[in-house]
């Protein structure tokens, strides 16, 4: 039992640390941007290690996977809420991003678990070329996620400082402008991925009803 | 093909109600920072329809996993967005609203996830709830209803208070009085959610432990 006490596995200890750092980041977010950004970045940095630790130590758990997922979702949600207080005229946009982020990840995970449990694994195979590329190309996926995070982080910092300037232009502002299309594209991809998962869940329902009809 | 038409769950009545709830919710969101009467009306209407999609599903035999998720996510996102709006109205309390958001989303998510995963294994009885308060919360429908309603009312009144004092009674704003009276309900709901979430996290962990023990035995 001691060997299998998953609550003390290394990846999950890293996960707890990420939560504590995340809450700390949240506390300082409205006022101390350097401290908040450092804690936020450290928490995200540890995210790279818990996955590796789990594989190397054979300590992958469902618990750890959920801890990882929920920490990411809540961090993003809270950053967007903070941005809503910094840029209130764009609150509706930040709320839409929050809703898309939470709901698309949630429906995707839920449908994956559901379809893994039924015999309907291959329902709704992804035919959309853009989404297939998104799934299969790791460099593209990495650039999208990083660019997206960077966009909202830069928007955050811009509230406090112009940062370094280059040819009279704020570099932070330049990054915001350059990365805005990445954030929009990520939003579009998430909506497509979510729509695909909703459809798949619906087909699982349809299959179940057809099978129970046949039995009658 | 008539079988397919009968079984097109995307057009089932409860799910059509669900789509309407989403549209009303987004509309409420759009007007939330500025037009409180319109936003509150759309929000309340969306919540009101929530009572009907469940009944329609039962009466018409149109319960679906799709509909259940649509219902859950609409509720979670509505609460999350209201809290985000409150964060812009009362920025000194942003940290509190963010904690409530985090607890609401994560406790519902982990609870649903663990239920689905444990429902399909033989570990249905793992982690039976021994905590008396949580057992009462689960089993007493009037208590559950009062908690949820009181909680929603607290945040709704906080929202309205930003715009108006509403009616006054003996010189005190009724909206303000409701906020003060319902604050303990909101805190208690938060505590219960954290306990419920902790219970689900523990259950998920025990599922992992059982799986590892069983795979150890096989070796």
Tab-separated table of C-alpha atoms in Angstrom, chain A residues 108 121-136 189 191-200:
chain	number	residue	atom	x	y	z
A	108	UNK	CA	-13.348	16.593	-25.257
A	121	UNK	CA	-14.200	4.211	-30.347
A	122	UNK	CA	-14.153	5.012	-34.023
A	123	UNK	CA	-17.348	7.045	-34.201
A	124	UNK	CA	-16.877	10.458	-35.672
A	125	UNK	CA	-13.370	10.037	-36.984
A	126	UNK	CA	-11.957	13.455	-37.686
A	127	UNK	CA	-12.368	14.307	-41.323
A	128	UNK	CA	-11.535	17.983	-41.102
A	129	UNK	CA	-8.066	18.523	-42.558
A	130	UNK	CA	-7.140	21.488	-40.381
A	131	UNK	CA	-8.057	19.672	-37.171
A	132	UNK	CA	-6.187	16.558	-38.283
A	133	UNK	CA	-3.095	18.689	-38.876
A	134	UNK	CA	-3.524	20.283	-35.457
A	135	UNK	CA	-3.689	16.883	-33.792
A	136	UNK	CA	-0.810	15.269	-35.616
A	189	UNK	CA	-9.465	25.347	-33.430
A	191	UNK	CA	-14.366	25.511	-31.076
A	192	UNK	CA	-13.923	23.039	-33.939
A	193	UNK	CA	-12.434	20.431	-31.598
A	194	UNK	CA	-15.270	20.996	-29.149
A	195	UNK	CA	-17.931	20.762	-31.855
A	196	UNK	CA	-16.392	17.485	-32.989
A	197	UNK	CA	-16.566	16.115	-29.431
A	198	UNK	CA	-20.176	17.250	-28.962
A	199	UNK	CA	-21.078	15.503	-32.226
A	200	UNK	CA	-19.287	12.345	-31.137
